[in-house]
Amino acid sequence: PQIVQELALPEPPPENTSPETKRELRALHTLVDRRTVEKSAEIKREMTLPLQLYAGVQFYDLVHPFEKPQSYQLIMQTNQEFRIYLLRAKSEYNRVRPSYLDPTLTTVIAVPGHPAYPSGHAGESYLIALLLSELDPANAEDYVASADRIAHNREIAGVHYASDSAAGQVLAQSYFDALQKTAWYADVAAAAILEWN
């Protein structure tokens, strides 16, 4: 069943030929120096959710489906629905990837085949950080910092503009705010919180 019934799209991205986009492309070139062997390995590991680190722990270890089933259900079900809103926004704005506008910009990973704006990794990791912060408030700051790192790593990888990351986080916050007003969230979150005590 659908949990959040409606969600507004984020503001449109800068135009391809705008000064803002040109500044963002220049900024991405400055990040190339941060592509160490270790950073590149981290970026590749973060391509899939189970291996992403939140507060230094792999997601699948932090929220194992057998050890914390209610928490796992909460995060996976909301994240799956949130992706629908992400893809809707991507389709609406159809922003090209940075390397399309500037072929001299190399990338750490293969360029994804879907539009850039908003960033899915930024949005999903931020939503997960918000949910984890509700379940385990003692580590909230570390969870949000982890989401910031995952988002920024996609910029270092050369596949996202900074404004993609920002829009992903805005959309995640909007979804989370709407989610908190639902009866479904109240029930599932209450059960999930007990798994952390």
Tab-separated table of C-alpha atoms in Angstrom:
chain	number	residue	atom	x	y	z
A	1	PRO	CA	0.000	0.000	0.000
A	2	GLN	CA	1.094	3.556	-0.678
A	3	ILE	CA	2.254	5.300	2.486
A	4	VAL	CA	2.851	8.898	1.431
A	5	GLN	CA	0.067	9.828	-0.947
A	6	GLU	CA	1.549	12.931	-2.556
A	7	LEU	CA	4.861	14.756	-2.641
A	8	ALA	CA	5.823	17.992	-4.392
A	9	LEU	CA	8.781	17.982	-6.757
A	10	PRO	CA	11.903	19.950	-5.806
A	11	GLU	CA	12.674	23.206	-7.584
A	12	PRO	CA	13.985	22.761	-11.165
A	13	PRO	CA	17.760	22.420	-11.643
A	14	PRO	CA	19.887	25.137	-13.234
A	15	GLU	CA	19.781	25.188	-17.037
A	16	ASN	CA	22.596	23.413	-18.882
A	17	THR	CA	23.982	26.701	-20.211
A	18	SER	CA	23.522	28.687	-16.989
A	19	PRO	CA	26.386	30.254	-15.027
A	20	GLU	CA	25.389	28.026	-12.102
A	21	THR	CA	25.924	24.838	-14.099
A	22	LYS	CA	29.231	26.134	-15.438
A	23	ARG	CA	30.359	26.846	-11.862
A	24	GLU	CA	29.281	23.381	-10.798
A	25	LEU	CA	31.259	21.790	-13.618
A	26	ARG	CA	34.371	23.729	-12.617
A	27	ALA	CA	33.861	22.600	-9.026
A	28	LEU	CA	33.644	18.963	-10.135
A	29	HIS	CA	37.018	19.288	-11.861
A	30	THR	CA	38.551	20.430	-8.567
A	31	LEU	CA	37.270	17.251	-6.886
A	32	VAL	CA	39.217	14.976	-9.226
A	33	ASP	CA	42.281	15.342	-6.967
A	34	ARG	CA	40.334	13.604	-4.181
A	35	ARG	CA	40.036	10.391	-6.178
A	36	THR	CA	42.517	8.342	-4.222
A	37	VAL	CA	42.567	4.559	-4.510
A	38	GLU	CA	40.788	4.375	-1.157
A	39	LYS	CA	38.162	6.962	-2.099
A	40	SER	CA	37.486	5.273	-5.431
A	41	ALA	CA	36.992	1.938	-3.653
A	42	GLU	CA	34.617	3.624	-1.191
A	43	ILE	CA	32.607	5.131	-4.064
A	44	LYS	CA	32.305	1.741	-5.766
A	45	ARG	CA	31.265	0.050	-2.525
A	46	GLU	CA	28.548	2.672	-1.993
A	47	MET	CA	26.891	1.825	-5.295
A	48	THR	CA	24.715	-0.724	-3.449
A	49	LEU	CA	22.828	-0.083	-0.202
A	50	PRO	CA	23.897	-3.185	1.804
A	51	LEU	CA	27.576	-2.138	1.650
A	52	GLN	CA	27.063	1.547	2.455
A	53	LEU	CA	28.509	2.611	5.808
A	54	TYR	CA	26.348	4.442	8.332
A	55	ALA	CA	28.201	5.546	11.462
A	56	GLY	CA	31.013	3.246	10.335
A	57	VAL	CA	28.844	0.120	10.084
A	58	GLN	CA	27.664	-1.548	6.879
A	59	PHE	CA	23.937	-1.028	6.435
A	60	TYR	CA	23.198	-4.758	6.231
A	61	ASP	CA	24.998	-5.333	9.551
A	62	LEU	CA	23.402	-2.307	11.177
A	63	VAL	CA	19.835	-3.221	10.176
A	64	HIS	CA	19.928	-6.965	9.579
A	65	PRO	CA	16.520	-8.346	8.519
A	66	PHE	CA	16.718	-11.195	11.056
A	67	GLU	CA	18.039	-9.156	13.971
A	68	LYS	CA	15.968	-5.987	13.429
A	69	PRO	CA	13.072	-7.041	11.177
A	70	GLN	CA	10.807	-4.090	12.020
A	71	SER	CA	13.601	-1.580	11.372
A	72	TYR	CA	14.507	-3.334	8.150
A	73	GLN	CA	10.889	-3.267	6.965
A	74	LEU	CA	10.531	0.399	7.874
A	75	ILE	CA	13.626	1.458	5.955
A	76	MET	CA	13.239	-0.801	2.938
A	77	GLN	CA	9.528	-0.136	2.396
A	78	THR	CA	9.831	3.632	2.705
A	79	ASN	CA	12.994	3.720	0.611
A	80	GLN	CA	11.278	1.741	-2.135
A	81	GLU	CA	8.381	4.180	-2.211
A	82	PHE	CA	10.714	7.168	-2.035
A	83	ARG	CA	12.465	5.912	-5.174
A	84	ILE	CA	9.202	6.376	-7.079
A	85	TYR	CA	9.220	10.069	-6.221
A	86	LEU	CA	12.913	10.314	-7.091
A	87	LEU	CA	12.392	8.729	-10.494
A	88	ARG	CA	9.384	10.939	-11.118
A	89	ALA	CA	11.504	14.036	-10.480
A	90	LYS	CA	14.370	12.702	-12.599
A	91	SER	CA	11.968	12.093	-15.469
A	92	GLU	CA	10.363	15.509	-15.096
A	93	TYR	CA	13.625	17.472	-15.214
A	94	ASN	CA	15.716	15.113	-17.363
A	95	ARG	CA	19.004	16.766	-16.402
A	96	VAL	CA	22.018	15.402	-18.255
A	97	ARG	CA	25.036	14.076	-16.390
A	98	PRO	CA	28.035	16.377	-15.929
A	99	SER	CA	30.273	14.419	-18.305
A	100	TYR	CA	27.703	14.871	-21.084
A	101	LEU	CA	28.142	18.635	-20.920
A	102	ASP	CA	31.878	18.399	-20.312
A	103	PRO	CA	33.433	15.267	-21.859
A	104	THR	CA	36.818	16.168	-20.329
A	105	LEU	CA	35.376	15.303	-16.899
A	106	THR	CA	36.315	11.699	-16.176
A	107	THR	CA	34.269	9.500	-13.858
A	108	VAL	CA	35.166	6.894	-11.249
A	109	ILE	CA	32.237	4.654	-12.188
A	110	ALA	CA	30.136	4.069	-15.283
A	111	VAL	CA	27.771	6.974	-15.872
A	112	PRO	CA	24.233	5.914	-14.865
A	113	GLY	CA	21.730	5.783	-17.714
A	114	HIS	CA	19.032	7.818	-15.959
A	115	PRO	CA	18.910	11.622	-15.435
A	116	ALA	CA	21.034	13.301	-12.797
A	117	TYR	CA	18.567	15.510	-10.887
A	118	PRO	CA	17.853	14.924	-8.079
A	119	SER	CA	20.592	12.569	-6.901
A	120	GLY	CA	19.165	9.204	-5.920
A	121	HIS	CA	22.132	8.346	-3.719
A	122	ALA	CA	21.875	11.672	-1.896
A	123	GLY	CA	18.138	11.337	-1.395
A	124	GLU	CA	18.071	7.695	-0.366
A	125	SER	CA	21.050	7.921	1.997
A	126	TYR	CA	19.619	11.041	3.627
A	127	LEU	CA	16.225	9.400	4.098
A	128	ILE	CA	17.924	6.374	5.639
A	129	ALA	CA	19.933	8.670	7.916
A	130	LEU	CA	16.756	10.415	9.061
A	131	LEU	CA	15.083	7.081	9.797
A	132	LEU	CA	18.123	5.702	11.611
A	133	SER	CA	18.293	8.907	13.635
A	134	GLU	CA	14.742	8.293	14.846
A	135	LEU	CA	15.543	4.701	15.773
A	136	ASP	CA	18.962	5.380	17.298
A	137	PRO	CA	19.118	9.087	18.247
A	138	ALA	CA	22.420	8.719	20.090
A	139	ASN	CA	24.160	8.286	16.715
A	140	ALA	CA	22.033	10.723	14.693
A	141	GLU	CA	24.898	13.086	13.946
A	142	ASP	CA	27.027	10.244	12.569
A	143	TYR	CA	24.179	8.942	10.401
A	144	VAL	CA	23.622	12.345	8.802
A	145	ALA	CA	27.368	12.788	8.296
A	146	SER	CA	27.426	9.396	6.557
A	147	ALA	CA	24.648	10.477	4.198
A	148	ASP	CA	26.529	13.699	3.438
A	149	ARG	CA	29.629	11.643	2.619
A	150	ILE	CA	27.741	9.288	0.310
A	151	ALA	CA	26.196	12.225	-1.535
A	152	HIS	CA	29.473	14.096	-1.878
A	153	ASN	CA	31.228	10.952	-3.080
A	154	ARG	CA	28.927	10.903	-6.088
A	155	GLU	CA	30.212	14.376	-6.926
A	156	ILE	CA	33.810	13.238	-6.485
A	157	ALA	CA	32.920	10.339	-8.799
A	158	GLY	CA	31.913	12.893	-11.441
A	159	VAL	CA	28.348	11.651	-11.909
A	160	HIS	CA	26.459	14.348	-9.975
A	161	TYR	CA	26.439	18.114	-9.617
A	162	ALA	CA	26.278	19.605	-6.115
A	163	SER	CA	22.750	20.830	-6.847
A	164	ASP	CA	21.710	17.228	-7.586
A	165	SER	CA	22.818	16.259	-4.098
A	166	ALA	CA	21.052	19.206	-2.497
A	167	ALA	CA	17.800	18.446	-4.337
A	168	GLY	CA	17.964	14.793	-3.307
A	169	GLN	CA	18.265	15.801	0.325
A	170	VAL	CA	15.410	18.315	0.030
A	171	LEU	CA	13.162	15.647	-1.470
A	172	ALA	CA	14.140	13.175	1.247
A	173	GLN	CA	13.318	15.679	3.972
A	174	SER	CA	9.949	16.425	2.351
A	175	TYR	CA	9.160	12.718	2.135
A	176	PHE	CA	10.240	12.123	5.733
A	177	ASP	CA	8.112	15.021	6.993
A	178	ALA	CA	5.081	13.614	5.173
A	179	LEU	CA	5.883	10.073	6.341
A	180	GLN	CA	5.901	11.106	9.997
A	181	LYS	CA	2.277	12.246	9.712
A	182	THR	CA	1.017	8.802	8.652
A	183	ALA	CA	-0.542	6.197	10.929
A	184	TRP	CA	1.536	3.506	9.199
A	185	TYR	CA	4.767	5.200	10.254
A	186	ALA	CA	3.593	5.646	13.827
A	187	ASP	CA	2.879	1.913	14.151
A	188	VAL	CA	5.957	0.555	12.383
A	189	ALA	CA	8.382	3.066	13.906
A	190	ALA	CA	7.122	2.335	17.417
A	191	ALA	CA	7.821	-1.381	16.926
A	192	ALA	CA	11.181	-0.684	15.262
A	193	ILE	CA	12.425	1.573	18.058
A	194	LEU	CA	12.063	-1.295	20.519
A	195	GLU	CA	14.683	-3.228	18.568
A	196	TRP	CA	17.322	-0.614	19.469
A	197	ASN	CA	16.750	-0.601	23.225
